[in-house]
């Protein structure tokens, strides 16, 4: 008799393992198949993760009831991956599998017929989302709904209306299945060609493609992709933000019109199932995906590209707390697929790997068409204040903005905060208004004239007097995007301004419209948070202002220097991407900090060297591994006590393998009335031993939250 090891897809006790079931005579079962099994008094779905021979003691096992698929939904490569994830990210096997398989697939949903849409005749209408959609379909004939959803959040109703009025027609599948590719619009330069031939000549190799902003990395990806697709291979392109996918998709599908797919959190179940199946066929295709696309069950994966590989959005914050770059590195190895990590400002982990020779290292040192990198200037805001300028903009930045507007060029202003005025402060007693539930300051929102907590969403009306001393000298302080907008409006009343932050960009529709507005020159100034610092390619932008470079420099997180450096260089990279040269003005109270000085000279090497020194000294990644353990509860005393006990236990169990730091109060001690305490575990060499111990601790303490290599330590 054979035994099937089954992971049951249900939150049952003993979540940390697979269960053994007997395979009835005549049932042909392989690893990776969905099955129905008896569980308690009822039945449950599960996935077979291994097949073994029975041992005498296992005679009493219950039997598998039915196999649900004619073929396995998971390959052995993915089952191995799940085991590896459980160890690396200190999670249980069922959690790893859950993250890998979309729920629609676990439920056994089957793919549907695909409809293609095209426009008929002309349609004129006032500017509305419906007209925008019609125009888009007109520009993308034979588009599918999946494709529309890359750009529009919810095209369903509008599409129905367009079909009803006859301006759009739907047809069934029309694909000829012949691979089509359109030529590149550019004459690639020597650096680009050298990069392409190096990558192409070493299939299966892993690379850092370090190219300054605007050096044409995407054209390198496209050329390598073309070779992969022409040979019948499949490829995955990971991009950091959902917001970036419409733009990226347009560029890729312009090149490979029938073979470009996207994968992100806004797909419907049907679309997920469709793509989940497509990648399991022989079809040559490229999937542009957000983080979770790293788990798609490709058959012929030959290339993985991770664009902006340093982005923290590749780290999943919830269980299992995986990093898509690490998973991609592992999957590329299993497939013998080529991996390209693209960035202008690589993560320290990747920079270190390249310097050690663990991965190949290709540089694109200059911008395309001999365009120059922007000139970067630092303004010391302390001196600005000393000379009597109390405003938010230095004289340097104001002059640059005026000059750009006069020449009808565009301006980007960055801030890494949102909302109008970060906080409210009493000038009589110095008290700032804080949230009664969380240890953070409240943010003033001018549109509703109220204060809001960004952690728990607590709100209160803007008071007229200080609650502490009753003084009426209570004012907004700091700078938020809305306040920057107001100030630009006051100084340059003729300027057309748009705002881009998480409050104003609530959907991909609004993001796409903003992108269009700005690229078509219908606005002069874009004020935004760092979300617009990435990827955006606006050729008419010549001035970038970093309004307050040091917000973020003093976060209690060992990566704050790295992030500030990357943010500054990336933001600077938005300037002068077109014909006109660009300039960047960095306003800061810390002009001598190395993250700022090296960002200003755009000297990645110098920054990496200095940062690696610091990391090595303190044993931080890439020189060691780190885990963040968090305990929380409403009774602070009890949490402290539990954390203390846990810390002692850990010190004993990990003994010589790792250092145990803390427990200490989390930087944000109280969130939603829960007190939070942290313990850090750090090791230089015994990663496996530590993660096994931590996994044991996790099953003994289910309330404990463990993060491997934490990126969000507040
Ligand atoms: P990166 O991703 O390195 O920032 P992109 O690939 O987005 O750079 O390229 C920057 C701009 O230059 C894009 O508008 C791109 O279409 C254009 N471009 C890329 N390669 C060339 C080339 N060889 N000649 C002219 N323009 C190019
Ligand atoms: Zn007061
Ligand atoms: Zn709060």
XYZ file of C-alpha atoms and ligand atoms in Angstrom:
743
model
C 0.000 0.000 0.000
C 1.112 3.538 -0.743
C 0.719 6.524 1.553
C -0.124 10.063 0.468
C 1.160 12.915 2.614
C -1.609 15.507 2.366
C -1.635 19.150 3.397
C -5.244 19.915 4.248
C -6.504 23.254 2.990
C -8.304 24.199 6.135
C -7.227 26.030 9.243
C -7.044 22.974 11.462
C -5.082 22.435 14.635
C -1.631 21.071 13.999
C -1.209 23.360 11.016
C 2.490 22.631 11.045
C 2.472 19.374 9.116
C 1.086 17.149 6.394
C -1.223 14.226 7.283
C -0.852 10.642 6.099
C -3.665 8.946 4.176
C -3.739 5.539 2.540
C -4.092 5.484 -1.246
C -6.842 3.019 -2.183
C -6.061 0.219 -4.636
C -6.419 1.355 -8.223
C -6.099 5.084 -7.505
C -3.204 6.555 -9.449
C -1.991 9.477 -7.410
C 1.049 11.713 -7.876
C 2.541 14.469 -5.810
C 0.965 17.900 -6.435
C -2.578 16.616 -7.044
C -5.617 18.004 -5.227
C -7.497 15.356 -3.289
C -10.542 14.970 -1.095
C -9.836 13.363 2.267
C -11.822 12.536 5.397
C -11.204 14.997 8.224
C -12.789 14.504 11.624
C -16.426 13.757 10.947
C -16.402 15.487 7.560
C -14.368 15.899 4.385
C -11.756 18.371 3.255
C -9.671 19.343 0.235
C -5.947 18.923 0.341
C -2.821 18.742 -1.754
C -0.559 15.723 -1.927
C 2.986 16.809 -1.143
C 4.650 13.385 -1.090
C 3.995 9.718 -1.793
C 5.664 7.057 0.313
C 5.473 3.367 1.143
C 3.448 2.360 4.177
C 5.034 1.262 7.397
C 3.370 -1.470 9.508
C 2.296 1.047 12.160
C 0.299 2.995 9.600
C -2.147 0.248 8.675
C -5.020 2.035 10.452
C -4.831 5.113 8.235
C -7.922 6.619 6.649
C -7.988 6.552 2.852
C -7.966 9.298 0.264
C -11.557 9.665 -0.993
C -10.917 11.031 -4.483
C -8.322 12.601 -6.724
C -9.726 15.908 -8.014
C -7.459 16.653 -10.960
C -6.382 14.564 -13.914
C -2.938 16.187 -13.584
C -1.133 17.749 -10.596
C -1.658 21.488 -9.913
C 1.804 21.735 -8.387
C 5.097 20.575 -9.812
C 7.710 18.958 -7.604
C 9.774 22.093 -8.044
C 7.041 24.072 -6.280
C 6.619 21.549 -3.510
C 10.355 21.800 -2.841
C 9.975 25.551 -2.861
C 7.236 25.345 -0.217
C 9.508 23.292 2.038
C 12.299 25.782 1.591
C 9.946 28.694 2.359
C 8.738 27.069 5.547
C 12.307 26.941 6.764
C 13.553 30.282 5.510
C 10.511 32.316 6.547
C 9.633 30.399 9.700
C 6.144 29.413 8.589
C 4.254 26.145 8.344
C 3.967 24.144 5.141
C 0.223 24.781 4.707
C 0.854 28.538 4.975
C 3.555 28.356 2.332
C 1.246 26.413 0.006
C -1.593 28.846 0.605
C 0.609 31.738 -0.488
C 1.621 29.856 -3.621
C -1.753 28.655 -4.889
C -4.580 31.126 -5.588
C -7.729 30.218 -3.705
C -9.698 29.804 -6.961
C -7.225 27.119 -8.032
C -7.411 25.436 -4.637
C -11.195 25.356 -5.034
C -10.811 23.743 -8.453
C -12.240 26.555 -10.604
C -11.833 25.964 -14.369
C -10.912 28.603 -16.970
C -13.581 30.221 -19.190
C -13.878 31.407 -22.796
C -11.927 34.564 -23.527
C -13.660 37.436 -25.329
C -11.842 39.961 -27.480
C -13.104 43.498 -27.972
C -12.682 45.987 -30.776
C -14.249 49.304 -31.684
C -16.592 50.018 -34.600
C -16.721 53.406 -36.335
C -16.018 56.604 -34.459
C -17.156 57.636 -31.044
C -16.980 61.164 -29.765
C -18.025 62.123 -26.316
C -17.104 64.532 -23.645
C -14.152 63.505 -21.549
C -15.406 60.657 -19.385
C -14.041 57.341 -18.220
C -16.317 55.649 -20.759
C -14.802 57.676 -23.596
C -11.291 57.009 -22.256
C -12.056 53.288 -22.265
C -13.409 53.453 -25.836
C -10.309 55.336 -26.959
C -8.107 52.765 -25.258
C -9.894 49.836 -26.934
C -9.558 51.711 -30.210
C -5.796 51.886 -29.678
C -5.639 48.242 -28.525
C -7.839 46.245 -30.920
C -8.701 42.658 -29.886
C -8.035 43.584 -26.259
C -9.368 41.228 -23.617
C -10.950 42.212 -20.353
C -7.891 40.989 -18.537
C -5.875 43.470 -20.526
C -8.312 46.299 -19.819
C -8.024 45.565 -16.156
C -4.343 46.292 -16.314
C -5.339 49.878 -16.895
C -8.914 50.293 -15.636
C -9.949 49.056 -12.219
C -13.466 48.015 -13.098
C -14.229 48.234 -16.829
C -17.181 45.806 -16.641
C -20.114 48.224 -16.520
C -18.610 50.700 -18.962
C -17.750 47.908 -21.369
C -21.296 46.581 -21.212
C -22.611 50.046 -22.031
C -20.221 50.399 -24.985
C -21.219 46.981 -26.343
C -24.898 47.859 -25.856
C -24.576 51.081 -27.855
C -22.718 49.176 -30.595
C -19.485 51.160 -30.514
C -17.594 48.103 -29.243
C -17.993 44.523 -30.450
C -16.948 41.311 -28.682
C -15.630 38.229 -30.502
C -14.419 34.811 -29.373
C -10.779 33.756 -29.240
C -8.987 34.730 -32.463
C -5.402 33.899 -31.673
C -3.341 32.476 -34.515
C -0.765 31.340 -31.965
C 2.114 32.446 -34.145
C 4.588 34.361 -32.040
C 4.595 38.007 -33.125
C 7.206 40.580 -32.266
C 7.436 44.242 -33.240
C 10.856 45.811 -33.773
C 12.463 48.078 -31.192
C 11.968 51.747 -32.048
C 15.573 52.450 -31.034
C 19.051 51.919 -32.319
C 20.533 50.280 -29.236
C 23.834 51.708 -28.015
C 27.065 49.818 -27.409
C 26.528 49.358 -23.688
C 23.055 47.968 -24.273
C 24.270 45.593 -26.985
C 27.173 44.393 -24.848
C 24.796 43.707 -21.953
C 22.417 41.761 -24.186
C 25.124 39.587 -25.683
C 26.736 38.881 -22.297
C 23.412 37.773 -20.846
C 22.465 35.778 -23.910
C 25.775 33.942 -24.036
C 25.431 32.550 -20.499
C 21.988 30.979 -20.099
C 21.119 30.259 -16.479
C 23.436 32.874 -15.063
C 22.301 35.452 -12.497
C 23.118 39.102 -13.076
C 23.061 42.494 -11.514
C 22.258 44.933 -14.328
C 23.338 48.193 -12.737
C 22.298 51.019 -15.019
C 21.956 54.660 -14.092
C 18.439 56.073 -14.376
C 17.527 56.518 -18.028
C 20.278 54.198 -19.269
C 17.832 52.023 -21.193
C 17.596 48.933 -18.983
C 14.090 48.147 -20.196
C 15.331 47.883 -23.779
C 17.868 45.326 -22.546
C 15.122 43.320 -20.848
C 13.026 43.445 -24.018
C 15.857 42.267 -26.254
C 16.751 39.360 -23.963
C 13.050 38.519 -23.655
C 12.661 38.455 -27.397
C 15.380 35.821 -27.710
C 13.798 33.757 -24.952
C 10.318 33.917 -26.491
C 11.574 33.178 -29.997
C 13.113 29.988 -28.648
C 9.744 29.041 -27.153
C 10.626 29.901 -23.563
C 8.605 31.654 -20.890
C 9.591 34.666 -18.832
C 8.579 36.481 -15.685
C 9.101 40.213 -15.173
C 8.557 41.398 -11.628
C 7.765 45.066 -11.078
C 7.561 46.727 -7.692
C 4.240 48.531 -7.666
C 0.830 47.737 -9.069
C 0.772 51.368 -10.041
C 3.608 50.745 -12.466
C 1.974 47.910 -14.360
C -0.141 49.858 -16.909
C 2.889 51.735 -18.159
C 5.097 48.668 -18.204
C 2.410 46.586 -19.834
C 1.995 49.093 -22.649
C 5.695 48.962 -23.387
C 5.936 45.177 -23.333
C 2.745 44.483 -25.232
C 3.760 46.975 -27.902
C 6.713 44.654 -28.486
C 5.043 41.264 -27.951
C 1.380 41.940 -28.771
C 0.026 38.411 -28.269
C 2.325 37.140 -25.579
C 2.205 39.692 -22.776
C 0.198 38.935 -19.643
C -0.101 40.580 -16.247
C -0.565 39.189 -12.780
C -1.536 41.354 -9.813
C -3.941 41.532 -6.905
C -6.802 43.112 -8.881
C -7.450 40.162 -11.198
C -10.705 38.254 -10.886
C -10.680 34.582 -9.932
C -11.440 33.648 -13.543
C -8.478 35.618 -14.832
C -6.209 34.066 -12.262
C -7.236 30.548 -13.231
C -6.754 31.432 -16.893
C -3.194 32.612 -16.414
C -2.415 29.845 -13.952
C -3.253 27.444 -16.790
C -1.556 29.404 -19.559
C 1.848 29.292 -17.877
C 1.514 25.504 -17.595
C 1.320 25.129 -21.363
C 4.000 25.283 -24.053
C 2.959 28.812 -24.992
C 5.880 31.243 -25.132
C 4.808 34.167 -22.980
C 5.942 36.883 -20.642
C 4.085 37.672 -17.436
C 4.506 41.111 -15.896
C 3.746 40.610 -12.278
C 3.669 42.090 -8.853
C 5.340 40.198 -6.011
C 3.051 37.156 -5.849
C 3.646 36.337 -9.540
C 6.896 34.769 -8.400
C 4.830 31.674 -7.557
C 3.286 31.055 -10.988
C 3.701 27.389 -12.069
C 5.683 27.960 -15.273
C 6.534 24.980 -17.462
C 9.364 26.503 -19.466
C 10.704 29.328 -17.360
C 13.879 30.615 -19.016
C 14.159 34.160 -17.724
C 13.228 36.151 -14.637
C 13.705 39.913 -14.583
C 13.308 41.842 -11.356
C 13.045 45.508 -12.166
C 14.035 47.941 -9.407
C 15.212 44.946 -7.419
C 15.978 47.105 -4.348
C 12.303 47.955 -3.814
C 10.929 47.010 -0.411
C 7.543 46.142 -1.893
C 9.072 42.797 -2.916
C 8.955 41.883 0.747
C 5.642 40.402 1.851
C 4.574 41.773 5.219
C 2.082 39.047 6.138
C 2.587 35.341 6.558
C 4.521 33.863 4.894
C 6.841 36.862 5.049
C 8.824 36.021 1.930
C 11.026 38.205 -0.224
C 10.237 37.817 -3.931
C 13.894 38.358 -4.883
C 15.007 35.430 -2.743
C 12.248 33.210 -4.084
C 13.106 34.236 -7.658
C 16.791 33.472 -7.151
C 15.852 30.012 -5.971
C 13.358 29.331 -8.745
C 15.732 30.544 -11.440
C 18.302 28.058 -10.129
C 15.816 25.155 -10.191
C 14.868 25.943 -13.799
C 18.341 26.847 -14.952
C 16.731 30.139 -15.968
C 18.603 33.392 -16.391
C 17.960 36.022 -13.722
C 18.416 39.752 -14.214
C 18.301 42.039 -11.178
C 17.909 45.531 -12.594
C 18.525 48.729 -10.680
C 20.225 52.098 -10.618
C 20.660 51.736 -6.874
C 20.979 48.037 -6.039
C 20.101 46.654 -2.648
C 23.100 46.071 -0.442
C 22.483 42.317 -0.652
C 22.706 42.336 -4.447
C 25.573 44.831 -4.527
C 27.505 42.551 -2.194
C 26.764 39.447 -4.283
C 28.024 41.214 -7.393
C 31.189 42.415 -5.652
C 31.876 38.907 -4.346
C 31.441 37.433 -7.816
C 28.466 35.302 -6.775
C 26.477 36.831 -9.614
C 27.526 38.537 -12.836
C 27.737 42.315 -12.892
C 26.916 44.462 -15.901
C 26.926 48.228 -15.854
C 25.175 50.761 -18.038
C 27.157 53.792 -16.907
C 25.491 56.490 -18.964
C 22.109 57.663 -20.112
C 20.900 56.948 -23.630
C 21.631 59.455 -26.437
C 24.450 61.080 -24.448
C 21.859 62.689 -22.192
C 23.546 63.938 -19.059
C 22.663 62.905 -15.555
C 20.921 65.733 -13.750
C 22.943 68.248 -11.818
C 22.285 67.737 -8.091
C 22.460 70.594 -5.631
C 22.160 70.445 -1.864
C 20.623 73.277 0.100
C 21.281 73.476 3.828
C 17.905 74.466 5.253
C 19.471 75.523 8.570
C 21.315 78.272 6.754
C 18.226 79.141 4.792
C 16.424 79.718 8.104
C 19.375 81.704 9.464
C 19.155 84.059 6.505
C 15.502 84.684 7.279
C 13.732 82.372 4.823
C 11.047 80.611 6.871
C 9.296 79.187 3.849
C 9.181 75.607 2.681
C 11.218 76.336 -0.463
C 14.798 77.546 -0.554
C 15.746 80.384 -2.860
C 17.633 77.903 -5.072
C 14.572 75.727 -5.547
C 12.270 78.694 -6.162
C 14.580 80.059 -8.854
C 14.788 76.653 -10.533
C 10.993 76.247 -10.538
C 10.437 79.757 -11.922
C 12.943 79.175 -14.701
C 11.424 75.818 -15.664
C 7.874 77.196 -15.728
C 9.011 80.094 -17.851
C 10.466 77.657 -20.393
C 7.221 75.615 -20.245
C 8.980 72.606 -18.783
C 7.641 70.399 -16.018
C 8.534 70.174 -12.337
C 8.328 67.299 -9.850
C 8.283 67.970 -6.107
C 8.819 65.044 -3.738
C 7.942 64.534 -0.142
C 7.844 61.305 1.783
C 4.770 62.126 3.828
C 1.143 62.541 2.928
C -1.644 64.809 4.083
C -1.827 68.545 4.763
C 0.717 69.610 7.421
C 2.109 66.590 9.149
C 1.121 67.628 12.629
C -0.426 70.275 14.846
C 1.648 71.961 17.514
C 0.842 74.459 20.260
C 3.220 77.400 20.149
C 2.475 78.312 23.752
C 3.221 75.011 25.471
C 4.938 73.060 22.687
C 2.560 70.114 22.860
C 1.851 68.204 19.641
C -1.517 66.514 19.240
C -1.143 62.740 19.358
C -3.399 59.745 18.907
C -4.886 58.502 22.193
C -4.465 54.878 21.016
C -1.148 54.830 19.153
C 2.147 56.451 20.002
C 2.094 58.687 16.924
C 1.258 62.263 16.091
C -2.040 62.984 14.351
C -2.088 64.360 10.816
C -4.194 67.332 9.781
C -6.329 66.872 6.653
C -7.517 70.172 5.248
C -10.273 68.815 3.020
C -12.226 67.580 6.041
C -10.651 69.978 8.541
C -9.863 67.137 10.872
C -6.981 65.239 12.443
C -6.389 61.606 11.684
C -4.195 58.813 12.993
C -2.506 56.939 10.148
C -2.206 53.753 12.155
C -5.652 53.197 13.653
C -7.729 55.710 11.686
C -8.843 57.598 14.805
C -10.152 61.051 13.803
C -11.036 64.239 15.677
C -12.057 67.726 14.545
C -9.322 70.337 14.375
C -9.427 72.047 17.800
C -9.479 75.831 18.116
C -7.614 75.809 21.436
C -4.786 73.669 22.786
C -6.296 70.818 24.850
C -3.400 71.081 27.321
C -3.077 74.834 28.010
C -6.150 76.358 26.287
C -3.952 78.680 24.222
C -5.265 79.575 20.769
C -1.735 79.654 19.281
C -2.198 76.247 17.761
C -0.752 75.706 14.279
C -0.014 73.173 11.580
C 3.596 72.147 11.267
C 5.705 70.144 8.893
C 4.919 69.707 5.254
C 2.474 67.417 3.514
C 1.743 67.154 -0.172
C -1.396 69.309 0.170
C 0.566 72.035 1.886
C 3.223 71.924 -0.845
C 0.447 72.231 -3.421
C -0.982 75.256 -1.589
C 2.431 76.891 -1.441
C 3.135 76.303 -5.145
C -0.292 77.743 -5.951
C 0.449 80.831 -3.878
C 3.908 81.418 -5.398
C 3.059 80.529 -9.019
C -0.671 81.206 -9.402
C -0.583 80.450 -13.125
C 0.895 76.946 -12.678
C -1.308 73.904 -13.261
C -0.682 71.507 -10.385
C -1.508 67.844 -9.815
C -1.033 65.877 -6.640
C 0.019 62.226 -6.416
C -0.015 60.357 -3.135
C -1.897 57.473 -1.595
C -4.839 59.725 -0.729
C -5.315 61.131 -4.225
C -4.440 57.956 -6.143
C -6.890 55.448 -4.843
C -7.157 53.238 -7.905
C -5.248 52.339 -11.038
C -7.734 54.458 -12.997
C -6.744 57.590 -11.151
C -3.103 56.650 -11.474
C -3.382 56.110 -15.207
C -5.301 59.348 -15.700
C -2.726 61.276 -13.748
C 0.046 59.696 -15.772
C -1.737 60.666 -18.994
C -2.469 64.207 -17.815
C 1.139 64.813 -16.985
C 2.708 63.102 -19.985
C 0.415 65.041 -22.336
C 1.549 68.291 -20.788
C -1.794 69.236 -19.248
C -0.061 70.031 -15.953
C 3.142 71.852 -15.034
C 3.901 70.716 -11.517
C 3.434 67.282 -9.992
C 3.611 67.145 -6.201
C 3.884 63.700 -4.763
C 5.188 61.198 -2.267
C 7.937 58.718 -3.107
C 5.474 56.474 -4.893
C 5.995 58.646 -7.975
C 9.781 58.588 -7.629
C 9.914 55.142 -9.153
C 9.958 54.227 -12.769
C 7.962 57.165 -14.130
C 9.331 58.410 -17.393
C 8.359 62.049 -18.097
C 10.611 63.506 -20.791
C 9.613 67.141 -20.160
C 10.567 67.214 -16.488
C 13.687 69.324 -15.963
C 13.475 70.209 -12.275
C 13.041 67.830 -9.376
C 12.782 69.253 -5.869
C 13.284 67.065 -2.824
C 11.419 69.222 -0.350
C 12.683 67.549 2.852
C 15.350 64.932 2.215
C 15.784 63.933 5.820
C 12.258 62.799 6.606
C 13.050 59.136 6.913
C 16.775 59.402 7.482
C 16.302 58.893 11.200
C 13.864 56.028 11.159
C 14.765 53.418 13.757
C 15.733 50.921 11.075
C 19.162 49.852 9.898
C 18.108 50.307 6.267
C 17.105 53.979 6.620
C 20.363 55.215 5.088
C 20.025 52.817 2.171
C 16.435 53.844 1.547
C 17.194 57.549 1.680
C 20.087 57.122 -0.741
C 17.945 55.100 -3.143
C 15.017 57.477 -2.911
C 17.192 60.500 -3.652
C 18.946 58.938 -6.633
C 15.675 57.552 -8.003
C 13.915 60.887 -7.594
C 16.814 62.614 -9.252
C 16.514 60.088 -12.035
C 13.140 61.572 -12.945
C 14.807 64.786 -14.121
C 16.130 65.450 -17.606
C 15.006 62.205 -19.220
C 14.165 64.045 -22.430
C 16.172 66.372 -24.598
C 16.514 69.179 -22.029
C 19.008 68.619 -19.209
C 17.663 68.320 -15.688
C 18.545 69.566 -12.270
C 17.704 68.340 -8.802
C 17.526 70.424 -5.657
C 17.873 68.493 -2.418
C 16.728 70.409 0.674
C 18.033 68.999 3.946
C 18.975 69.739 7.545
C 21.682 67.026 7.330
C 23.798 67.930 4.312
C 26.831 66.037 5.655
C 25.138 62.637 6.069
C 26.824 60.079 3.762
C 23.516 58.900 2.283
C 22.983 62.462 1.091
C 26.521 63.364 0.017
C 26.872 60.185 -2.069
C 23.378 60.575 -3.519
C 24.270 64.078 -4.627
C 27.366 62.866 -6.474
C 25.326 59.796 -7.575
C 28.230 57.665 -6.462
C 26.706 54.236 -5.889
C 30.109 52.621 -5.323
C 31.112 55.036 -2.598
C 27.783 54.683 -0.848
C 27.840 50.895 -1.061
C 31.377 50.760 0.334
C 30.558 52.928 3.322
C 27.242 51.218 3.995
C 28.771 47.718 3.742
C 31.376 48.752 6.306
C 28.637 49.753 8.708
C 26.656 46.556 8.077
C 29.709 44.381 8.588
C 30.621 46.107 11.823
C 27.144 45.564 13.236
C 26.484 42.129 11.714
C 23.456 43.276 9.688
C 22.468 41.742 6.334
C 24.189 40.880 4.023
C 26.718 39.879 6.718
C 24.309 38.115 8.982
C 20.690 37.101 9.275
C 18.115 38.863 11.350
C 14.696 37.881 12.680
C 12.186 40.159 14.313
C 9.944 38.595 16.942
C 6.925 40.543 18.074
C 4.617 40.012 21.014
C 1.627 42.234 21.627
C -1.363 42.550 23.913
C -3.622 44.998 25.730
C -1.993 44.462 29.129
C 1.443 46.006 28.879
C 2.794 44.361 32.027
C 1.786 40.911 30.777
C 3.363 41.527 27.377
C 6.636 42.651 28.973
C 6.668 39.584 31.173
C 5.957 37.200 28.297
C 8.611 38.878 26.160
C 11.136 38.575 28.980
C 10.413 34.868 29.367
C 10.606 34.289 25.659
C 13.912 36.144 25.476
C 15.368 34.010 28.260
C 14.129 30.815 26.614
C 15.615 31.858 23.298
C 18.979 32.726 24.824
C 19.190 29.246 26.297
C 18.041 27.402 23.177
C 20.073 29.382 20.697
C 23.087 29.470 23.004
C 26.112 29.796 20.737
C 24.207 30.002 17.483
C 22.834 33.515 17.682
C 22.602 36.747 19.633
C 19.268 37.622 21.238
C 18.613 41.364 21.542
C 15.863 42.862 23.678
C 13.034 42.601 24.435
C 12.428 46.269 23.828
C 9.412 48.447 23.290
C 8.597 48.776 19.589
C 9.188 52.253 18.129
C 5.417 52.454 17.779
C 4.672 51.078 21.203
C 0.899 51.137 20.989
C -1.256 50.400 17.944
C -5.007 49.827 18.195
C -4.673 49.646 21.983
C -2.108 46.828 21.730
C 1.322 47.233 23.327
C 4.081 45.801 21.180
C 7.466 44.423 22.236
C 10.251 43.280 19.981
C 13.058 40.776 20.228
C 15.763 40.658 17.562
C 17.692 37.487 16.806
C 20.906 37.824 14.842
C 23.352 35.258 13.568
C 26.412 35.397 11.364
C 26.555 31.787 10.257
C 24.010 29.374 11.711
C 20.920 30.405 9.847
C 19.395 26.959 9.480
C 19.830 26.032 13.134
C 18.235 29.305 14.179
C 15.245 29.071 11.856
C 14.538 25.517 13.039
C 14.612 26.640 16.652
C 12.361 29.576 15.811
C 9.889 27.286 14.058
C 9.670 25.218 17.252
C 9.100 28.397 19.254
C 6.368 29.378 16.814
C 4.422 26.163 17.359
C 4.773 26.549 21.128
C 3.730 30.230 21.018
C 1.105 30.735 18.281
C 0.658 34.380 19.349
C 4.261 35.130 18.408
C 4.873 36.891 15.101
C 8.225 36.163 13.447
C 9.688 37.989 10.457
C 12.820 36.823 8.672
C 14.977 39.723 7.507
C 12.487 42.415 8.548
C 12.014 45.522 6.405
C 9.390 47.255 8.513
C 10.604 47.517 12.047
C 8.343 50.188 13.451
P 15.860 52.836 -17.389
O 14.871 51.720 -17.178
O 17.280 52.392 -17.407
O 15.635 54.015 -16.495
P 14.532 53.066 -19.908
O 14.716 51.711 -20.452
O 13.189 53.430 -19.360
O 15.656 53.399 -18.848
O 14.971 54.107 -21.034
C 14.910 55.496 -20.856
C 14.320 56.143 -22.086
O 15.208 56.037 -23.191
C 13.031 55.500 -22.508
O 12.160 56.505 -22.964
C 13.463 54.575 -23.628
O 12.406 54.314 -24.496
C 14.590 55.361 -24.271
N 15.647 54.527 -24.893
C 16.076 53.313 -24.482
N 17.090 52.876 -25.264
C 17.305 53.841 -26.181
C 18.233 53.987 -27.267
N 19.144 53.064 -27.538
N 18.167 55.110 -28.003
C 17.255 56.061 -27.723
N 16.362 55.992 -26.739
C 16.383 54.902 -25.957
Zn -0.712 74.383 24.560
Zn -4.053 55.568 16.370
